[in-house]
mmCIF file of C-alpha atoms and ligand atoms in Angstrom:
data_model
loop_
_atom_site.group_PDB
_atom_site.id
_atom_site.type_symbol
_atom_site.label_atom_id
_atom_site.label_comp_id
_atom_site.label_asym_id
_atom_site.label_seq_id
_atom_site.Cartn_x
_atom_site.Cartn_y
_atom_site.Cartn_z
ATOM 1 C CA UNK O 1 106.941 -11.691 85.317
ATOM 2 C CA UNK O 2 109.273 -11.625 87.996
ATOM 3 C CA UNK O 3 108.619 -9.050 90.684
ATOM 4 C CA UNK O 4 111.249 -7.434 92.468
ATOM 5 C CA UNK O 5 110.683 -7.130 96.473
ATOM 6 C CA UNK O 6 112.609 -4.472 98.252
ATOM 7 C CA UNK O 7 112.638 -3.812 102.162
ATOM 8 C CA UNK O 8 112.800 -1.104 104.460
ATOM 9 C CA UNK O 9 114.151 -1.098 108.097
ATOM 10 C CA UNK O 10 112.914 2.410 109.328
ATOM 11 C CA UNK O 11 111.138 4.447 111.161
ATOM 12 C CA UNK O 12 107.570 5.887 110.526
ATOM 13 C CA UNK O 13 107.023 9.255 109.587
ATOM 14 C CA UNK O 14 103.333 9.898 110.539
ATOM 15 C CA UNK O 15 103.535 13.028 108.080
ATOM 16 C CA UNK O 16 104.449 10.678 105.208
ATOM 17 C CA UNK O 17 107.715 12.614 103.853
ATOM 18 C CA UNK O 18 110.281 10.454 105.215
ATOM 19 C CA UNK O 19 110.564 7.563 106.669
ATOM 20 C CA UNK O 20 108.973 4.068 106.165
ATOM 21 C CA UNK O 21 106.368 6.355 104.157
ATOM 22 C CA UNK O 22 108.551 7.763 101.883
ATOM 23 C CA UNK O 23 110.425 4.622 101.288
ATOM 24 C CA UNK O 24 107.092 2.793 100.205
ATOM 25 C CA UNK O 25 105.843 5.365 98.008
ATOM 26 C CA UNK O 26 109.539 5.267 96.343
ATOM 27 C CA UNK O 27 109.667 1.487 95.529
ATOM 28 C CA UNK O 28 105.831 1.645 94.324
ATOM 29 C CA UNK O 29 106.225 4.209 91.888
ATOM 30 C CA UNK O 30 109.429 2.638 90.865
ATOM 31 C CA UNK O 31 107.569 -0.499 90.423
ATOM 32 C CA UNK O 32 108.823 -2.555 92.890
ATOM 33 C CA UNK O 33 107.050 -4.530 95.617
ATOM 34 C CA UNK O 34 107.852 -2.680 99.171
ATOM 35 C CA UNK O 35 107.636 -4.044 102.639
ATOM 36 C CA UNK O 36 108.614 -3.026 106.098
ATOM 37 C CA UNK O 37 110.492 -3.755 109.162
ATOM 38 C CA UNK O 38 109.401 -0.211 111.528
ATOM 39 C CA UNK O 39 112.397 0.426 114.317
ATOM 40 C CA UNK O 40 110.535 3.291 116.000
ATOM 41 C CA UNK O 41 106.967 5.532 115.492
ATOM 42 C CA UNK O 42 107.444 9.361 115.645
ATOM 43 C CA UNK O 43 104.868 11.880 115.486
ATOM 44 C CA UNK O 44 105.991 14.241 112.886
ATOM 45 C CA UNK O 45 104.981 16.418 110.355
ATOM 46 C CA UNK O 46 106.716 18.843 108.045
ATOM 47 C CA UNK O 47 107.069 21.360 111.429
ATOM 48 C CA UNK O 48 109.249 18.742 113.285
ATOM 49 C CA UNK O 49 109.046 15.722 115.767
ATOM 50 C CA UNK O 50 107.024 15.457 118.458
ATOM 51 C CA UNK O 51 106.914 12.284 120.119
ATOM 52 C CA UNK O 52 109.618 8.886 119.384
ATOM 53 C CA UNK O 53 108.770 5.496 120.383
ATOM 54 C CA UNK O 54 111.313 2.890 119.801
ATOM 55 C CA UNK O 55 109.857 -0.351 119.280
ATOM 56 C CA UNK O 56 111.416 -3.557 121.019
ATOM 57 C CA UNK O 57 114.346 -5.178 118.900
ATOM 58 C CA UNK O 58 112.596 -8.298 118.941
ATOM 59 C CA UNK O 59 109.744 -6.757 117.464
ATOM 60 C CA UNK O 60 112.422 -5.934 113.924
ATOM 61 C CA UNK O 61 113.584 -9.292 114.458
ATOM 62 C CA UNK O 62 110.157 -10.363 113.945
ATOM 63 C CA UNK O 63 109.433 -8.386 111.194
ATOM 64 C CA UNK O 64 112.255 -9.322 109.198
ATOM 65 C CA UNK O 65 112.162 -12.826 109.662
ATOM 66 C CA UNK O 66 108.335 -12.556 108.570
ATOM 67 C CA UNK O 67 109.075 -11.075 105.163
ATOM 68 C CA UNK O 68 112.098 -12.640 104.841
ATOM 69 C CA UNK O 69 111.105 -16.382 105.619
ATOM 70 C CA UNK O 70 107.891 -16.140 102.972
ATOM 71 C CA UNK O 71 108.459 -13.035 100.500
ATOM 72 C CA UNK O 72 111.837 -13.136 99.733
ATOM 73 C CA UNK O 73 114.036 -9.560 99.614
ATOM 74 C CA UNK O 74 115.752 -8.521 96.939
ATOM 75 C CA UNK O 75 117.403 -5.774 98.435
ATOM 76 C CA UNK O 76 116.745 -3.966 101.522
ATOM 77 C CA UNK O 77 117.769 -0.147 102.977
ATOM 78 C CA UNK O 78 118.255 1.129 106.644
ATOM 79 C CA UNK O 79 116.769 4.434 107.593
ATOM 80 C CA UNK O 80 115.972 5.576 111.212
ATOM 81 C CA UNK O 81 117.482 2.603 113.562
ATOM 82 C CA UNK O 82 117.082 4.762 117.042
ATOM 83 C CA UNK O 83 119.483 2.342 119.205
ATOM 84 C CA UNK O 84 122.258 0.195 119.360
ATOM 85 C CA UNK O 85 120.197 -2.688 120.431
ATOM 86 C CA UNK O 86 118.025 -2.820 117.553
ATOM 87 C CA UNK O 87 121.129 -1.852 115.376
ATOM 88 C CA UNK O 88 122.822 -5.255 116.745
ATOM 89 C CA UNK O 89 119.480 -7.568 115.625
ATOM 90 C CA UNK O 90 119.319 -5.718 112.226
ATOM 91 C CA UNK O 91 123.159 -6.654 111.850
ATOM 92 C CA UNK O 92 122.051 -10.485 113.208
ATOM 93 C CA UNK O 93 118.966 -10.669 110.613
ATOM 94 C CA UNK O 94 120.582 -9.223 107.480
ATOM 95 C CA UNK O 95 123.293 -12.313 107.730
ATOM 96 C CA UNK O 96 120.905 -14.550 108.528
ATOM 97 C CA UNK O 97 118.660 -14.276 105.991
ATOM 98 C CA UNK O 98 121.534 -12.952 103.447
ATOM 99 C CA UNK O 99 120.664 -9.959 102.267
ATOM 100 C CA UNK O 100 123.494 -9.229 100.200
ATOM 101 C CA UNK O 101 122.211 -5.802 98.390
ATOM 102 C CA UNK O 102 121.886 -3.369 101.279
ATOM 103 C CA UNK O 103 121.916 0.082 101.359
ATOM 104 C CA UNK O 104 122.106 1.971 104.346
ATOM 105 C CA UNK O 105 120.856 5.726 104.754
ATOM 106 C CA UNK O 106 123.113 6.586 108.361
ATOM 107 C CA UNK O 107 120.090 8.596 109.621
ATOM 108 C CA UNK O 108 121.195 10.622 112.340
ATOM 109 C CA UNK O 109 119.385 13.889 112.663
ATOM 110 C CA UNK O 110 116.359 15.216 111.545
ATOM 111 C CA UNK O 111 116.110 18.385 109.453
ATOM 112 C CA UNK O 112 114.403 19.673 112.168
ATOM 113 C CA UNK O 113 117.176 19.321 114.623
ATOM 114 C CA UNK O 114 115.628 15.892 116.446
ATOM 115 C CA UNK O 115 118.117 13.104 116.760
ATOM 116 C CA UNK O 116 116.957 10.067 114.921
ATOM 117 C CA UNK O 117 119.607 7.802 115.956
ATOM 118 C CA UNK O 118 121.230 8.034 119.464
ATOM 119 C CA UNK O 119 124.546 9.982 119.950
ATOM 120 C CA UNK O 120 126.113 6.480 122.016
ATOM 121 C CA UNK O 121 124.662 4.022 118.228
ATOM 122 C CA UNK O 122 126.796 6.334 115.865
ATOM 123 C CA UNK O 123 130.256 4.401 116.356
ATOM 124 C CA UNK O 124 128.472 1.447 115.791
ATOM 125 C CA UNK O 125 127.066 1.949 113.060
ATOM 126 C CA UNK O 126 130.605 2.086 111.928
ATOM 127 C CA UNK O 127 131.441 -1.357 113.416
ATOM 128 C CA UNK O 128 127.834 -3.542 112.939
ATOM 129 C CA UNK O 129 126.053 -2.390 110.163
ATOM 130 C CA UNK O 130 128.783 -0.406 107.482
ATOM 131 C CA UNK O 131 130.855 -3.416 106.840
ATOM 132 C CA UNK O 132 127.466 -5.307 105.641
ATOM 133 C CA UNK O 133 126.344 -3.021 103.156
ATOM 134 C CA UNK O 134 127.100 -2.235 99.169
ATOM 135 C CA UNK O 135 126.220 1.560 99.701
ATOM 136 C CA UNK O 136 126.284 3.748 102.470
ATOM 137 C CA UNK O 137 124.502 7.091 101.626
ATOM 138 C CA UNK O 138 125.519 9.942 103.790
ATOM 139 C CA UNK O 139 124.713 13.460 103.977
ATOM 140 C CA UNK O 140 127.535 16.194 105.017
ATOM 141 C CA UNK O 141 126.820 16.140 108.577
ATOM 142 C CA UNK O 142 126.612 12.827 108.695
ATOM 143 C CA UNK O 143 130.056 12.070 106.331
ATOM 144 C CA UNK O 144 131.351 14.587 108.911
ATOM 145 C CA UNK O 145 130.280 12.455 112.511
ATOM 146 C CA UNK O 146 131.443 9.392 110.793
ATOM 147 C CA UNK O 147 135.405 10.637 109.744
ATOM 148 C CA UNK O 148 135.880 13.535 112.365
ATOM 149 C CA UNK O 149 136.858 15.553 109.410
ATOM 150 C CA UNK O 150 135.251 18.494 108.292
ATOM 151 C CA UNK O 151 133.850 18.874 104.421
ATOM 152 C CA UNK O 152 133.765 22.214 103.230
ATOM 153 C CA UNK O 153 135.653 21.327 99.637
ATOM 154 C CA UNK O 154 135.662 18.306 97.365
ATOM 155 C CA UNK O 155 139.403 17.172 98.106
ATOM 156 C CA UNK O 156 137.788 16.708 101.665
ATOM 157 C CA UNK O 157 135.276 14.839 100.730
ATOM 158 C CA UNK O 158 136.922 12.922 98.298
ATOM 159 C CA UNK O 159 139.150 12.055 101.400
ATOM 160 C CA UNK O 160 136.521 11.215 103.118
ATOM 161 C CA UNK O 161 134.997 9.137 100.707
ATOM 162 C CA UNK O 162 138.058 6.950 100.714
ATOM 163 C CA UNK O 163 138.058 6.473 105.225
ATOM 164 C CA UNK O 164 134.424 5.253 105.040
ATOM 165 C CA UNK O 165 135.005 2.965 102.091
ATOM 166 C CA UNK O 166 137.876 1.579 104.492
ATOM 167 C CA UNK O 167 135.374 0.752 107.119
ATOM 168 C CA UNK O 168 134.373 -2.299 104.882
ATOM 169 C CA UNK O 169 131.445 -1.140 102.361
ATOM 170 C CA UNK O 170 131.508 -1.572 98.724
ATOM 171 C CA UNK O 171 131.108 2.303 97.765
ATOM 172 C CA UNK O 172 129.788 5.609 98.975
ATOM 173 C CA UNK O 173 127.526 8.200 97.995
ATOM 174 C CA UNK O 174 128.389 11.453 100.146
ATOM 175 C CA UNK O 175 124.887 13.970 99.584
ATOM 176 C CA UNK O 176 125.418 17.608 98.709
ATOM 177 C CA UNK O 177 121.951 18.754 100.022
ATOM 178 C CA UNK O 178 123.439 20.567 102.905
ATOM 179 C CA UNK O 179 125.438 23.874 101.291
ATOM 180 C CA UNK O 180 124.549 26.835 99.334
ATOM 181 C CA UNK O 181 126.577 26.028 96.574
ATOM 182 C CA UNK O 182 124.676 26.869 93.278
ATOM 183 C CA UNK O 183 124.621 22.782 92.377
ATOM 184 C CA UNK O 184 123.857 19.776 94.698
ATOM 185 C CA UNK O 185 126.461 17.630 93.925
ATOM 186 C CA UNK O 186 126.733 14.411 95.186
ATOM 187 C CA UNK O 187 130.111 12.478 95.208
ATOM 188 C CA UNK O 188 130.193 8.661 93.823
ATOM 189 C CA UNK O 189 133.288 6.693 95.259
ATOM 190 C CA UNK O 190 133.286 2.615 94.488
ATOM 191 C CA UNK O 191 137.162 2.288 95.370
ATOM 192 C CA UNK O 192 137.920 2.601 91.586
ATOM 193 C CA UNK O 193 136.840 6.061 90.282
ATOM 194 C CA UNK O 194 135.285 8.989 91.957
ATOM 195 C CA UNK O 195 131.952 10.199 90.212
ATOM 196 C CA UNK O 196 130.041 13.093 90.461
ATOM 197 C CA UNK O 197 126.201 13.003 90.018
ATOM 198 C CA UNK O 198 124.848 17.306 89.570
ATOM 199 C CA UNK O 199 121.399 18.902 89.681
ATOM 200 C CA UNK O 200 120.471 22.432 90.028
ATOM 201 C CA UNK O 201 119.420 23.660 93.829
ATOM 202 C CA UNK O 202 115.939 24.768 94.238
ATOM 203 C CA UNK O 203 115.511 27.012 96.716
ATOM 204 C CA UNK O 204 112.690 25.351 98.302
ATOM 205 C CA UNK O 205 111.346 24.721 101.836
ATOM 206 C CA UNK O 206 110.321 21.417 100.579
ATOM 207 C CA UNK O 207 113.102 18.889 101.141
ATOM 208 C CA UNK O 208 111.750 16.921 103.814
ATOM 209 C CA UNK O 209 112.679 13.783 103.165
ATOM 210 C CA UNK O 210 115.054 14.192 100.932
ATOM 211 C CA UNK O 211 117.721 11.196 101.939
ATOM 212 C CA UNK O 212 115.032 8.461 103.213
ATOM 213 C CA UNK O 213 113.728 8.965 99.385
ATOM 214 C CA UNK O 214 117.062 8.940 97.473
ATOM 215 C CA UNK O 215 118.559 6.126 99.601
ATOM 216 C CA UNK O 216 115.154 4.265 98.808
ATOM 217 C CA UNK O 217 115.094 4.953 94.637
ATOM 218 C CA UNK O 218 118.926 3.229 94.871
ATOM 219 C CA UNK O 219 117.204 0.321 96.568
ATOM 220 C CA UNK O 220 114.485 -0.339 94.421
ATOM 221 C CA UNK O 221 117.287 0.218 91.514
ATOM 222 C CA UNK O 222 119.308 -3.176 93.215
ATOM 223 C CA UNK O 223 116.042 -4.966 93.858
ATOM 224 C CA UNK O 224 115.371 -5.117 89.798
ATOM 225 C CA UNK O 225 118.815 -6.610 89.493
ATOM 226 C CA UNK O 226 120.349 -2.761 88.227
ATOM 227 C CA UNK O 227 124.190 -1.744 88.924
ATOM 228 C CA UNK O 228 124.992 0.097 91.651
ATOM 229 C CA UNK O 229 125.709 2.958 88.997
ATOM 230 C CA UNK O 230 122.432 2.999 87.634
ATOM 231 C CA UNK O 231 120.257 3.313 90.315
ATOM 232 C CA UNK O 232 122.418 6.072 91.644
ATOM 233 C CA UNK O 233 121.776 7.616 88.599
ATOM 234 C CA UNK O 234 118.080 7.268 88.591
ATOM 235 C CA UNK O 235 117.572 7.741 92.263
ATOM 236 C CA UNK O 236 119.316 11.446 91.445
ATOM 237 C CA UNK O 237 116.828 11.907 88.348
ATOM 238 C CA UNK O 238 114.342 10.372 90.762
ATOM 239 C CA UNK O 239 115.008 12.987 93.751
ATOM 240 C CA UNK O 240 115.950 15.938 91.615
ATOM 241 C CA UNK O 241 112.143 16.175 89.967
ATOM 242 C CA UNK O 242 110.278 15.182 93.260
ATOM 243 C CA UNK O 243 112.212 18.300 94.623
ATOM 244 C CA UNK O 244 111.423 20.493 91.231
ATOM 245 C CA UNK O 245 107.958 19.755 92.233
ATOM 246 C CA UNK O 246 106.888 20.017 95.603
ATOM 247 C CA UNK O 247 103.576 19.562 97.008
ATOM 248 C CA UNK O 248 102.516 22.474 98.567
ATOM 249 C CA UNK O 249 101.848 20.741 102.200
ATOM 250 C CA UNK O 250 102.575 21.624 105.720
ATOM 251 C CA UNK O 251 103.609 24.840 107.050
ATOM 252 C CA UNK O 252 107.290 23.595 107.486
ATOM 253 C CA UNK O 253 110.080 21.562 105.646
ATOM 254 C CA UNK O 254 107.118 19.898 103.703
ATOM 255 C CA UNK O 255 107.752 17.043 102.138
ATOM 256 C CA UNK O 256 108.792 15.931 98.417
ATOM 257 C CA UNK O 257 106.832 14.755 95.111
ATOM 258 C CA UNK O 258 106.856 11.113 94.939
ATOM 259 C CA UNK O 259 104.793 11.099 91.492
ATOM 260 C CA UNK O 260 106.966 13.584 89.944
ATOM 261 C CA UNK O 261 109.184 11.423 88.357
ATOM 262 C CA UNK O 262 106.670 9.260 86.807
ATOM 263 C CA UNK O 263 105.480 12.317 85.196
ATOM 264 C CA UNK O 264 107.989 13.699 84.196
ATOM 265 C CA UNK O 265 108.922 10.367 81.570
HETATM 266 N N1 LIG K 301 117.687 22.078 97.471
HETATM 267 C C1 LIG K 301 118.052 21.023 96.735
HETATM 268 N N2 LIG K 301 118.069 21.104 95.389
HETATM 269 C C2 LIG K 301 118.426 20.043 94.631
HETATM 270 N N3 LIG K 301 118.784 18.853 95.145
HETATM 271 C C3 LIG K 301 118.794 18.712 96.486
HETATM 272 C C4 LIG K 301 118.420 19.779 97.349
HETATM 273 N N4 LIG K 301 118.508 19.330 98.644
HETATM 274 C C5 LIG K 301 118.894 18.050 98.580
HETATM 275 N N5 LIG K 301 119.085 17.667 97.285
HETATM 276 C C6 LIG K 301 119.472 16.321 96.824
HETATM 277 O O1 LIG K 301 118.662 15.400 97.538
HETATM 278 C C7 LIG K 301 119.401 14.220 97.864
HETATM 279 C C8 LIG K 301 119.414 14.050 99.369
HETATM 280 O O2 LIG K 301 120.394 14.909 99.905
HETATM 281 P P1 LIG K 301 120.394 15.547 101.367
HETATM 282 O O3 LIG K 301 119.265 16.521 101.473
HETATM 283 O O4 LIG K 301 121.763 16.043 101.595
HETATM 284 O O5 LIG K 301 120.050 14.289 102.288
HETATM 285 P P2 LIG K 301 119.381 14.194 103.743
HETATM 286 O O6 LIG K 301 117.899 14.306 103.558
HETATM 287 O O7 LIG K 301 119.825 12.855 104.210
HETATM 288 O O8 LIG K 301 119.924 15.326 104.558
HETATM 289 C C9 LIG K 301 120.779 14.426 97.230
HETATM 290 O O9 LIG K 301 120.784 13.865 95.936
HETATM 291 C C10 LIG K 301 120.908 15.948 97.170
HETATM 292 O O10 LIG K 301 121.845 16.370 96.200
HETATM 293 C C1 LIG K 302 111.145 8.476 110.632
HETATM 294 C C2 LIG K 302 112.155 9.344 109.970
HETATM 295 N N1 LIG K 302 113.202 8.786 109.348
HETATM 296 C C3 LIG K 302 114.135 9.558 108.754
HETATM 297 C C4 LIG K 302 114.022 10.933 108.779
HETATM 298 C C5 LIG K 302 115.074 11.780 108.158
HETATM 299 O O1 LIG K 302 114.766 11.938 106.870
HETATM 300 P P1 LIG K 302 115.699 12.683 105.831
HETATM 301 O O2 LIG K 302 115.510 12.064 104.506
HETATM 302 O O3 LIG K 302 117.095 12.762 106.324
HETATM 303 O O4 LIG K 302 115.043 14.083 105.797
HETATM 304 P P2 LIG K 302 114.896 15.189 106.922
HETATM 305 O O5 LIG K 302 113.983 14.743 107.978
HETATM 306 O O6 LIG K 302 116.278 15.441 107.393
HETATM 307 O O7 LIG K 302 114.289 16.293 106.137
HETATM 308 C C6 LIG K 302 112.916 11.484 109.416
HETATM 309 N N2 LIG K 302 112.733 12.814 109.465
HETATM 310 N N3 LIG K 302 111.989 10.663 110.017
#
């Protein structure tokens, strides 16, 4: 049987909603074998952060090269990178060890209103890690940092779409968790067609987590050898039902249903 071995390069989320946590519990119940490169510890839990600590970039380098060098990685996502330095090895590491299925999730900002990634990284992000990956994974905010523009309508983001797909990725998925529209709609653009991928909105505190998780089900989708299409399409099914069922947890943004798709085939 072959196994297929996906990495994350992220931060921990001591309350286990986002992060390296939720990233692990995504590739397990999606039956692929997770590992983990941690960029930074924060104390968090579904009420917000309270304490970052950004690890030394030599200690992702090491990391990498350790799972890399003797496990093998089929694919591999970003998440939480905190700084440009560790930014620059991740960049270094994912050519050396050619990781050609690589999705990043351009973490900036918390739900909580914490910054995840610092304000001086975002530009390069543009130049380092975009042009290395085959899907970049936005939310609005972040779609809206990286093209100056603002997205209140599809033509926008459509738009939009088509500037970050010019910074050198393969396609874009721009998330429609942040409106009050009655649908989250999330736009598809590979350069040839633009797809849409729908699901109702639940009103819901619990959505904490949301991107680390979706970003994670598209990974473990490339690690099994899927097209980019496909796990899309099941990281949506996969988010959609961890969000119809939350796990009542936390007295905040608590934190999605990782065994909710399972059950729900
Ligand atoms: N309230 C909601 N109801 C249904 N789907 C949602 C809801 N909030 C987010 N999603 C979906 O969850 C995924 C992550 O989106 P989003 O929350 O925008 O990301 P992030 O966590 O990075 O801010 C997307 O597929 C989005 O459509
Ligand atoms: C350690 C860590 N990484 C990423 C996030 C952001 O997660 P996200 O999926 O964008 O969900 P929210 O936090 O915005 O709800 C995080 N909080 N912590």
């Amino acid at each position: 049987m072959t196994i297929a071995r996906a990495l994350t390069i992220a931060g921990s989320d001591s309350g286990g909603g986002a992060g390296i946590q939720a990233d692990l519990k995504t590739f397990q119940e999606l039956r692929v074998f997770g590992m983990s490169a941690i960029t930074a510890v924060t104390a968090q839990n579904t009420l917000g952060v309270t304490g970052i600590y950004e690890l030394p970039p030599e200690a992702v380098a090491q990391q990498i090269d350790a799972v890399a060098t003797d496990l093998g990685v089929d694919a591999a996502k970003t998440g939480m990178i905190a700084n440009i330095e560790i930014m620059e090895v991740i960049a270094e590491k994912v050519r050396e060890h050619r990781i050609h299925q690589l999705v990043i999730d351009p973490v900036m900002i918390a739900k909580s209103g914490h910054a995840l990634l610092r304000e001086d990284a975002r530009d390069a992000l543009k130049r380092l890690l975009i042009p290395l990956a085959t899907v970049i994974t936005p939310n609005l905010p972040e779609a809206e940092v990286l093209t100056g523009m603002s997205l209140n309508t599809m033509e926008q983001r459509k738009e939009a779409a088509k500037r970050l797909l010019d910074l050198g990725v393969h396609a874009v998925v721009i998330k429609g968790g942040h409106t009050d529209e009655e649908e989250s709609v999330d736009l598809f653009y590979d350069g040839r067609e633009f797809r849409t991928l729908s699901a109702p909105r639940f009103h819901t505190r619990h959505t904490h987590g949301t991107g680390c998780t979706f970003s994670a089900a598209i990974t473990a989708g490339l690690a099994k050898g899927e097209s980019l299409w496909e796990a899309v399409k099941t990281a949506k099914a996969f988010i959609t039902e961890a969000i119809r069922h939350p796990l009542d947890l936390g007295k905040g943004h608590g934190p999605t249903n990782h065994w909710a798709y399972r059950q729900s085939k």
